[in-house]
Amino acid sequence: MITNLQDTVTLHNGVKMPKFGLGVYKVEDGSEVINSIKYAVKAGYRAIDTAAFYKNEDGVGQAIKEIDIPREDLFITTKVWNDNQGYEETLAAFEKSLKKLNLDYVDLYLVHWPVKGKYKETWKALEKIYREGRAKAIGVCNFHIHHLEDLLEEAEICPMVNQVELHPYLSQVELRAYCASKDIKVEAWSPLGRGRLLDDSKLAELAKKHNKTVAQIILRWDLQSDIITIPKSTKEHRIIENATIYDFELTDADMQVIDSLNRNERTGADPDNFDF
Ligand SMILES: NC(=O)c1ccc[n+]([C@@H]2O[C@H](COP(=O)([O-])OP(=O)(O)OC[C@H]3O[C@@H](n4cnc5c(N)ncnc54)[C@H](OP(=O)(O)O)[C@@H]3O)[C@@H](O)[C@H]2O)c1
């Protein structure tokens, strides 16, 4: 059922994760990230997606302190960056993130990229952090099927989430089916293709039909496709716009039109070929 912004999905360990949240990549630390989170929380968002790499965990922590929402009602995700992968390094990186966020635990801790030769050791550190209760859930980002298969050969805990680039031009059909078979929830990063999809003529037609914006059409497609989504904006009117998707429904035919837009086109790096 899709009813409101605070709808959750249940991860395979029983943790409830909001299906919709705010991304804060490329949002400056300090007032910019603090204000974005305040606008979002005021609009009803409860999930925030940051990362050590974004260099704004301090500001995210400050925002959490300033907003009047009980900690247990928030869902905070952060990630271990590539330079810090490996067992001991990840444990140390987690401590740093937690300190910056000024939290006792995060809701979701993710491996940011599948760094070759490292991600299995990194995963062991995440399993330890999870067992200690300092991350309520753990997962990965940017894992192809073969990365997941490789990880699962040794993992004691199956990732609860795989956060990947996903939008109508890169709909990740096979990966979604594989993740569903393992009960790994798929979360979309760059759900708007960083703005690139907003000029698409077919999406514009659907937007006109439903009296919505293209961004709203895409984000509603995410929800109706069981994809967790975390659009980023620093502007209050867009933060509100992106969340105003609970008052209409895409038909099966609309969904098929959006599904047919896939071009396997990435805005970011391919997880099999990245140099950072
Ligand atoms: N795990 C990973 O490797 C990874 C990689 C990339 C991103 N992420 C996460 O995913 C989140 C979202 O992805 P993203 O930030 O790359 O891209 P995105 O959410 O697809 O797009 C963000 C861009 O679209 C603009 N925008 C947002 N809403 C809009 C609207 N309604 N109308 C017009 N323009 C709009 C934003 O500009 P304004 O801010 O000016 O509104 C920004 O330039 C990130 O913030 C991050 O948390 C994770």
mmCIF file of C-alpha atoms and ligand atoms in Angstrom:
data_model
loop_
_atom_site.group_PDB
_atom_site.id
_atom_site.type_symbol
_atom_site.label_atom_id
_atom_site.label_comp_id
_atom_site.label_asym_id
_atom_site.label_seq_id
_atom_site.Cartn_x
_atom_site.Cartn_y
_atom_site.Cartn_z
ATOM 1 C CA MET A 1 0.000 0.000 0.000
ATOM 2 C CA ILE A 2 1.263 3.452 -0.906
ATOM 3 C CA THR A 3 -0.367 5.979 1.391
ATOM 4 C CA ASN A 4 2.009 8.682 2.559
ATOM 5 C CA LEU A 5 5.543 9.957 2.833
ATOM 6 C CA GLN A 6 6.191 7.960 5.958
ATOM 7 C CA ASP A 7 5.291 4.590 4.440
ATOM 8 C CA THR A 8 7.908 1.984 5.207
ATOM 9 C CA VAL A 9 9.186 -1.231 3.744
ATOM 10 C CA THR A 10 10.247 -4.062 6.065
ATOM 11 C CA LEU A 11 13.832 -5.191 5.551
ATOM 12 C CA HIS A 12 14.653 -8.900 5.921
ATOM 13 C CA ASN A 13 15.732 -8.374 9.539
ATOM 14 C CA GLY A 14 12.401 -6.757 10.451
ATOM 15 C CA VAL A 15 13.633 -3.145 10.444
ATOM 16 C CA LYS A 16 11.198 -0.699 8.877
ATOM 17 C CA MET A 17 12.748 1.695 6.377
ATOM 18 C CA PRO A 18 10.946 4.685 4.831
ATOM 19 C CA LYS A 19 10.357 4.191 1.117
ATOM 20 C CA PHE A 20 11.119 7.845 0.492
ATOM 21 C CA GLY A 21 13.904 10.062 1.784
ATOM 22 C CA LEU A 22 16.156 13.037 1.132
ATOM 23 C CA GLY A 23 19.534 12.620 -0.570
ATOM 24 C CA VAL A 24 22.246 15.082 0.421
ATOM 25 C CA TYR A 25 25.055 14.430 -2.079
ATOM 26 C CA LYS A 26 26.664 17.714 -3.191
ATOM 27 C CA VAL A 27 24.886 19.593 -0.428
ATOM 28 C CA GLU A 28 27.296 21.808 1.481
ATOM 29 C CA ASP A 29 28.029 21.140 5.107
ATOM 30 C CA GLY A 30 26.656 23.777 7.487
ATOM 31 C CA SER A 31 23.591 25.874 6.767
ATOM 32 C CA GLU A 32 22.822 24.381 3.347
ATOM 33 C CA VAL A 33 22.471 20.812 4.581
ATOM 34 C CA ILE A 34 20.848 21.886 7.853
ATOM 35 C CA ASN A 35 18.203 23.913 6.004
ATOM 36 C CA SER A 36 17.547 21.167 3.445
ATOM 37 C CA ILE A 37 16.879 18.690 6.247
ATOM 38 C CA LYS A 38 14.651 21.154 8.077
ATOM 39 C CA TYR A 39 12.576 21.772 4.940
ATOM 40 C CA ALA A 40 12.332 18.028 4.369
ATOM 41 C CA VAL A 41 11.314 17.159 7.907
ATOM 42 C CA LYS A 42 8.713 19.937 7.841
ATOM 43 C CA ALA A 43 7.330 18.378 4.643
ATOM 44 C CA GLY A 44 7.114 14.975 6.365
ATOM 45 C CA TYR A 45 10.375 13.287 5.299
ATOM 46 C CA ARG A 46 11.933 11.082 7.966
ATOM 47 C CA ALA A 47 14.853 9.493 6.078
ATOM 48 C CA ILE A 48 18.179 11.170 5.241
ATOM 49 C CA ASP A 49 20.835 9.636 2.990
ATOM 50 C CA THR A 50 24.381 10.892 3.569
ATOM 51 C CA ALA A 51 27.891 9.409 3.298
ATOM 52 C CA ALA A 52 31.350 10.088 4.699
ATOM 53 C CA PHE A 53 32.294 11.069 1.134
ATOM 54 C CA TYR A 54 29.708 13.881 1.067
ATOM 55 C CA LYS A 55 31.579 15.686 3.847
ATOM 56 C CA ASN A 56 28.363 16.905 5.420
ATOM 57 C CA GLU A 57 27.826 14.413 8.259
ATOM 58 C CA ASP A 58 28.562 17.176 10.793
ATOM 59 C CA GLY A 59 25.737 19.267 9.373
ATOM 60 C CA VAL A 60 23.399 16.277 9.223
ATOM 61 C CA GLY A 61 24.146 15.666 12.914
ATOM 62 C CA GLN A 62 23.521 19.316 13.725
ATOM 63 C CA ALA A 63 20.198 19.255 11.858
ATOM 64 C CA ILE A 64 19.101 16.132 13.758
ATOM 65 C CA LYS A 65 19.905 17.937 16.983
ATOM 66 C CA GLU A 66 17.955 21.046 15.979
ATOM 67 C CA ILE A 67 14.783 19.381 14.686
ATOM 68 C CA ASP A 68 12.159 18.318 17.140
ATOM 69 C CA ILE A 69 11.699 14.706 16.024
ATOM 70 C CA PRO A 70 12.389 11.700 18.276
ATOM 71 C CA ARG A 71 15.486 9.804 17.134
ATOM 72 C CA GLU A 72 13.532 6.573 16.686
ATOM 73 C CA ASP A 73 11.264 8.273 14.154
ATOM 74 C CA LEU A 74 14.203 9.198 11.915
ATOM 75 C CA PHE A 75 16.056 6.906 9.521
ATOM 76 C CA ILE A 76 19.675 7.923 8.988
ATOM 77 C CA THR A 77 21.879 6.277 6.374
ATOM 78 C CA THR A 78 25.603 6.782 5.914
ATOM 79 C CA LYS A 79 28.313 4.944 3.979
ATOM 80 C CA VAL A 80 31.939 3.891 4.207
ATOM 81 C CA TRP A 81 34.068 5.514 1.498
ATOM 82 C CA ASN A 82 36.404 3.565 -0.780
ATOM 83 C CA ASP A 83 39.660 4.793 0.824
ATOM 84 C CA ASN A 84 38.497 3.398 4.144
ATOM 85 C CA GLN A 85 37.586 -0.092 3.034
ATOM 86 C CA GLY A 86 39.092 -3.150 4.742
ATOM 87 C CA TYR A 87 38.161 -4.553 8.159
ATOM 88 C CA GLU A 88 39.988 -2.311 10.644
ATOM 89 C CA GLU A 89 39.747 0.742 8.400
ATOM 90 C CA THR A 90 35.970 0.397 8.138
ATOM 91 C CA LEU A 91 35.556 0.011 11.890
ATOM 92 C CA ALA A 92 37.543 3.224 12.358
ATOM 93 C CA ALA A 93 35.622 5.032 9.597
ATOM 94 C CA PHE A 94 32.327 4.048 11.216
ATOM 95 C CA GLU A 95 33.429 5.562 14.535
ATOM 96 C CA LYS A 96 34.265 8.807 12.767
ATOM 97 C CA SER A 97 30.910 8.943 10.972
ATOM 98 C CA LEU A 98 29.000 8.224 14.149
ATOM 99 C CA LYS A 99 30.895 10.953 15.979
ATOM 100 C CA LYS A 100 30.272 13.510 13.240
ATOM 101 C CA LEU A 101 26.603 12.594 13.128
ATOM 102 C CA ASN A 102 26.536 12.846 16.920
ATOM 103 C CA LEU A 103 24.561 9.604 17.121
ATOM 104 C CA ASP A 104 24.727 6.333 19.088
ATOM 105 C CA TYR A 105 23.630 4.328 16.055
ATOM 106 C CA VAL A 106 22.749 4.727 12.393
ATOM 107 C CA ASP A 107 19.731 3.090 10.841
ATOM 108 C CA LEU A 108 21.577 1.896 7.755
ATOM 109 C CA TYR A 109 25.302 1.615 7.064
ATOM 110 C CA LEU A 110 26.330 0.940 3.474
ATOM 111 C CA VAL A 111 29.458 -0.068 1.553
ATOM 112 C CA HIS A 112 29.687 2.835 -0.905
ATOM 113 C CA TRP A 113 31.319 1.004 -3.868
ATOM 114 C CA PRO A 114 32.478 -2.587 -4.468
ATOM 115 C CA VAL A 115 36.220 -1.938 -4.122
ATOM 116 C CA LYS A 116 37.941 -4.987 -5.616
ATOM 117 C CA GLY A 117 39.803 -7.160 -3.145
ATOM 118 C CA LYS A 118 38.423 -5.161 -0.223
ATOM 119 C CA TYR A 119 34.656 -5.332 -0.058
ATOM 120 C CA LYS A 120 34.479 -8.742 1.647
ATOM 121 C CA GLU A 121 36.639 -7.543 4.552
ATOM 122 C CA THR A 122 34.628 -4.337 4.650
ATOM 123 C CA TRP A 123 31.471 -6.427 4.878
ATOM 124 C CA LYS A 124 32.847 -8.356 7.868
ATOM 125 C CA ALA A 125 33.257 -5.030 9.661
ATOM 126 C CA LEU A 126 29.656 -4.095 8.812
ATOM 127 C CA GLU A 127 28.482 -7.444 10.203
ATOM 128 C CA LYS A 128 30.294 -6.693 13.466
ATOM 129 C CA ILE A 129 28.813 -3.173 13.638
ATOM 130 C CA TYR A 130 25.361 -4.639 12.982
ATOM 131 C CA ARG A 131 25.727 -7.345 15.644
ATOM 132 C CA GLU A 132 26.702 -4.651 18.128
ATOM 133 C CA GLY A 133 23.466 -2.833 17.342
ATOM 134 C CA ARG A 134 25.218 0.280 16.156
ATOM 135 C CA ALA A 135 23.727 -0.014 12.678
ATOM 136 C CA LYS A 136 20.128 -1.251 12.698
ATOM 137 C CA ALA A 137 20.600 -2.510 9.142
ATOM 138 C CA ILE A 138 23.526 -2.937 6.747
ATOM 139 C CA GLY A 139 23.805 -3.022 3.019
ATOM 140 C CA VAL A 140 25.777 -2.202 -0.088
ATOM 141 C CA CYS A 141 25.726 0.276 -2.941
ATOM 142 C CA ASN A 142 26.596 -0.145 -6.571
ATOM 143 C CA PHE A 143 26.774 -3.937 -6.422
ATOM 144 C CA HIS A 144 26.081 -5.771 -9.667
ATOM 145 C CA ILE A 145 24.647 -9.300 -9.449
ATOM 146 C CA HIS A 146 28.145 -10.810 -9.649
ATOM 147 C CA HIS A 147 29.355 -8.661 -6.741
ATOM 148 C CA LEU A 148 26.409 -9.836 -4.637
ATOM 149 C CA GLU A 149 26.973 -13.470 -5.599
ATOM 150 C CA ASP A 150 30.623 -13.169 -4.657
ATOM 151 C CA LEU A 151 29.837 -11.455 -1.354
ATOM 152 C CA LEU A 152 27.161 -14.004 -0.453
ATOM 153 C CA GLU A 153 29.669 -16.858 -0.775
ATOM 154 C CA GLU A 154 31.228 -15.735 2.504
ATOM 155 C CA ALA A 155 28.798 -13.314 4.115
ATOM 156 C CA GLU A 156 27.118 -14.410 7.325
ATOM 157 C CA ILE A 157 24.484 -11.726 6.945
ATOM 158 C CA CYS A 158 22.844 -10.994 3.617
ATOM 159 C CA PRO A 159 22.758 -7.246 2.800
ATOM 160 C CA MET A 160 19.368 -5.740 3.539
ATOM 161 C CA VAL A 161 19.652 -3.026 0.873
ATOM 162 C CA ASN A 162 21.452 -2.454 -2.434
ATOM 163 C CA GLN A 163 21.495 1.251 -3.333
ATOM 164 C CA VAL A 164 22.208 1.695 -7.049
ATOM 165 C CA GLU A 165 21.823 4.240 -9.802
ATOM 166 C CA LEU A 166 18.263 3.701 -10.991
ATOM 167 C CA HIS A 167 15.862 5.819 -13.042
ATOM 168 C CA PRO A 168 13.743 5.299 -16.164
ATOM 169 C CA TYR A 169 16.848 5.376 -18.427
ATOM 170 C CA LEU A 170 18.555 2.734 -16.240
ATOM 171 C CA SER A 171 15.789 0.640 -14.775
ATOM 172 C CA GLN A 172 17.996 -2.257 -13.613
ATOM 173 C CA VAL A 173 15.377 -4.933 -14.311
ATOM 174 C CA GLU A 174 17.669 -7.965 -13.875
ATOM 175 C CA LEU A 175 19.325 -6.634 -10.757
ATOM 176 C CA ARG A 176 15.922 -5.868 -9.220
ATOM 177 C CA ALA A 177 14.726 -9.420 -9.909
ATOM 178 C CA TYR A 178 17.917 -10.894 -8.417
ATOM 179 C CA CYS A 179 17.646 -8.691 -5.309
ATOM 180 C CA ALA A 180 13.973 -9.619 -4.894
ATOM 181 C CA SER A 181 14.971 -13.304 -4.965
ATOM 182 C CA LYS A 182 17.366 -12.674 -2.040
ATOM 183 C CA ASP A 183 15.031 -10.277 -0.184
ATOM 184 C CA ILE A 184 17.463 -7.399 -0.674
ATOM 185 C CA LYS A 185 15.583 -4.099 -1.062
ATOM 186 C CA VAL A 186 16.631 -1.908 -3.953
ATOM 187 C CA GLU A 187 17.107 1.805 -3.374
ATOM 188 C CA ALA A 188 17.484 4.281 -6.244
ATOM 189 C CA TRP A 189 20.220 6.870 -6.319
ATOM 190 C CA SER A 190 19.973 9.707 -8.836
ATOM 191 C CA PRO A 191 16.288 8.841 -9.249
ATOM 192 C CA LEU A 192 15.909 11.977 -11.390
ATOM 193 C CA GLY A 193 19.094 11.238 -13.320
ATOM 194 C CA ARG A 194 20.446 14.416 -11.669
ATOM 195 C CA GLY A 195 17.830 16.373 -13.585
ATOM 196 C CA ARG A 196 18.671 14.834 -16.978
ATOM 197 C CA LEU A 197 15.366 13.006 -17.329
ATOM 198 C CA LEU A 198 13.242 16.043 -16.692
ATOM 199 C CA ASP A 199 13.127 16.972 -20.408
ATOM 200 C CA ASP A 200 11.968 13.560 -21.619
ATOM 201 C CA SER A 201 8.966 14.007 -23.945
ATOM 202 C CA LYS A 202 7.145 10.789 -22.927
ATOM 203 C CA LEU A 203 7.512 11.634 -19.259
ATOM 204 C CA ALA A 204 6.325 15.169 -20.038
ATOM 205 C CA GLU A 205 3.170 13.721 -21.654
ATOM 206 C CA LEU A 206 2.452 11.666 -18.535
ATOM 207 C CA ALA A 207 3.082 14.699 -16.370
ATOM 208 C CA LYS A 208 0.553 16.681 -18.391
ATOM 209 C CA LYS A 209 -1.992 13.871 -18.213
ATOM 210 C CA HIS A 210 -1.763 13.685 -14.414
ATOM 211 C CA ASN A 211 -1.265 17.412 -13.861
ATOM 212 C CA LYS A 212 2.046 16.658 -12.143
ATOM 213 C CA THR A 213 5.697 17.448 -12.852
ATOM 214 C CA VAL A 214 8.097 15.005 -14.528
ATOM 215 C CA ALA A 215 9.974 14.631 -11.238
ATOM 216 C CA GLN A 216 6.724 13.599 -9.531
ATOM 217 C CA ILE A 217 5.952 11.071 -12.279
ATOM 218 C CA ILE A 218 9.379 9.448 -11.905
ATOM 219 C CA LEU A 219 9.224 9.319 -8.117
ATOM 220 C CA ARG A 220 5.715 7.850 -8.195
ATOM 221 C CA TRP A 221 7.003 5.208 -10.674
ATOM 222 C CA ASP A 222 9.659 4.335 -8.069
ATOM 223 C CA LEU A 223 7.066 3.811 -5.363
ATOM 224 C CA GLN A 224 4.760 1.764 -7.585
ATOM 225 C CA SER A 225 7.781 -0.348 -8.617
ATOM 226 C CA ASP A 226 8.729 -1.088 -4.971
ATOM 227 C CA ILE A 227 11.912 0.939 -5.265
ATOM 228 C CA ILE A 228 13.058 3.013 -2.284
ATOM 229 C CA THR A 229 13.871 6.516 -3.519
ATOM 230 C CA ILE A 230 15.952 9.436 -2.205
ATOM 231 C CA PRO A 231 15.762 12.497 -4.492
ATOM 232 C CA LYS A 232 18.088 15.355 -3.601
ATOM 233 C CA SER A 233 17.183 19.015 -3.569
ATOM 234 C CA THR A 234 18.283 21.985 -1.511
ATOM 235 C CA LYS A 235 15.248 24.059 -2.526
ATOM 236 C CA GLU A 236 12.213 23.998 -0.278
ATOM 237 C CA HIS A 237 9.673 24.157 -3.123
ATOM 238 C CA ARG A 238 11.290 21.149 -4.858
ATOM 239 C CA ILE A 239 11.634 19.199 -1.613
ATOM 240 C CA ILE A 240 7.871 19.649 -1.197
ATOM 241 C CA GLU A 241 7.162 18.987 -4.892
ATOM 242 C CA ASN A 242 9.113 15.720 -4.867
ATOM 243 C CA ALA A 243 7.103 14.444 -1.927
ATOM 244 C CA THR A 244 3.687 15.426 -3.315
ATOM 245 C CA ILE A 245 3.117 12.098 -5.025
ATOM 246 C CA TYR A 246 0.506 10.471 -2.824
ATOM 247 C CA ASP A 247 -2.563 12.034 -4.436
ATOM 248 C CA PHE A 248 -2.475 10.275 -7.805
ATOM 249 C CA GLU A 249 -1.745 6.878 -9.292
ATOM 250 C CA LEU A 250 -0.022 5.773 -12.500
ATOM 251 C CA THR A 251 -2.037 3.240 -14.468
ATOM 252 C CA ASP A 252 -0.541 -0.050 -15.674
ATOM 253 C CA ALA A 253 -0.281 1.503 -19.142
ATOM 254 C CA ASP A 254 1.566 4.544 -17.720
ATOM 255 C CA MET A 255 3.938 2.227 -15.873
ATOM 256 C CA GLN A 256 4.638 0.348 -19.105
ATOM 257 C CA VAL A 257 5.427 3.579 -20.928
ATOM 258 C CA ILE A 258 7.999 4.458 -18.242
ATOM 259 C CA ASP A 259 9.375 0.908 -18.168
ATOM 260 C CA SER A 260 9.931 1.113 -21.929
ATOM 261 C CA LEU A 261 12.267 4.119 -21.590
ATOM 262 C CA ASN A 262 15.196 2.034 -20.353
ATOM 263 C CA ARG A 263 18.441 2.597 -22.312
ATOM 264 C CA ASN A 264 20.888 1.187 -19.780
ATOM 265 C CA GLU A 265 22.243 4.734 -19.643
ATOM 266 C CA ARG A 266 24.253 5.775 -16.606
ATOM 267 C CA THR A 267 24.888 9.261 -15.264
ATOM 268 C CA GLY A 268 27.543 7.924 -12.893
ATOM 269 C CA ALA A 269 30.315 5.333 -13.081
ATOM 270 C CA ASP A 270 29.830 1.658 -13.891
ATOM 271 C CA PRO A 271 30.580 -0.385 -10.741
ATOM 272 C CA ASP A 272 32.756 -2.670 -12.896
ATOM 273 C CA ASN A 273 34.905 0.211 -13.996
ATOM 274 C CA PHE A 274 35.475 3.047 -11.566
ATOM 275 C CA ASP A 275 38.724 4.708 -10.607
ATOM 276 C CA PHE A 276 37.924 6.340 -7.271
HETATM 277 N N1 LIG B 1 25.476 5.301 -3.340
HETATM 278 C C1 LIG B 1 25.953 6.062 -4.291
HETATM 279 O O1 LIG B 1 26.978 5.757 -4.920
HETATM 280 C C2 LIG B 1 25.238 7.332 -4.631
HETATM 281 C C3 LIG B 1 25.609 8.066 -5.770
HETATM 282 C C4 LIG B 1 24.929 9.232 -6.061
HETATM 283 C C5 LIG B 1 23.893 9.653 -5.248
HETATM 284 N N2 LIG B 1 23.552 8.947 -4.119
HETATM 285 C C6 LIG B 1 22.451 9.389 -3.226
HETATM 286 O O2 LIG B 1 21.270 9.576 -3.986
HETATM 287 C C7 LIG B 1 20.781 10.905 -3.799
HETATM 288 C C8 LIG B 1 20.037 11.388 -5.021
HETATM 289 O O3 LIG B 1 20.850 11.342 -6.177
HETATM 290 P P1 LIG B 1 21.495 12.652 -6.871
HETATM 291 O O4 LIG B 1 21.619 13.723 -5.857
HETATM 292 O O5 LIG B 1 22.719 12.222 -7.575
HETATM 293 O O6 LIG B 1 20.480 13.036 -8.020
HETATM 294 P P2 LIG B 1 18.891 13.265 -8.202
HETATM 295 O O7 LIG B 1 18.192 13.195 -6.898
HETATM 296 O O8 LIG B 1 18.466 12.399 -9.318
HETATM 297 O O9 LIG B 1 18.856 14.741 -8.775
HETATM 298 C C9 LIG B 1 19.259 15.851 -8.024
HETATM 299 C C10 LIG B 1 19.301 17.056 -8.967
HETATM 300 O O10 LIG B 1 18.004 17.336 -9.477
HETATM 301 C C11 LIG B 1 17.576 18.637 -9.053
HETATM 302 N N3 LIG B 1 16.162 18.491 -8.655
HETATM 303 C C12 LIG B 1 15.671 17.848 -7.570
HETATM 304 N N4 LIG B 1 14.321 17.869 -7.565
HETATM 305 C C13 LIG B 1 13.951 18.551 -8.668
HETATM 306 C C14 LIG B 1 12.699 18.928 -9.209
HETATM 307 N N5 LIG B 1 11.568 18.597 -8.615
HETATM 308 N N6 LIG B 1 12.685 19.630 -10.373
HETATM 309 C C15 LIG B 1 13.845 19.977 -11.001
HETATM 310 N N7 LIG B 1 15.071 19.635 -10.535
HETATM 311 C C16 LIG B 1 15.119 18.946 -9.378
HETATM 312 C C17 LIG B 1 18.484 19.027 -7.905
HETATM 313 O O11 LIG B 1 18.742 20.414 -7.893
HETATM 314 P P3 LIG B 1 18.442 21.390 -6.637
HETATM 315 O O12 LIG B 1 19.151 20.865 -5.442
HETATM 316 O O13 LIG B 1 18.965 22.696 -7.134
HETATM 317 O O14 LIG B 1 16.934 21.382 -6.478
HETATM 318 C C18 LIG B 1 19.780 18.290 -8.275
HETATM 319 O O15 LIG B 1 20.530 19.036 -9.203
HETATM 320 C C19 LIG B 1 22.066 11.687 -3.493
HETATM 321 O O16 LIG B 1 21.824 12.966 -2.969
HETATM 322 C C20 LIG B 1 22.751 10.730 -2.563
HETATM 323 O O17 LIG B 1 22.183 10.799 -1.274
HETATM 324 C C21 LIG B 1 24.208 7.781 -3.820
#
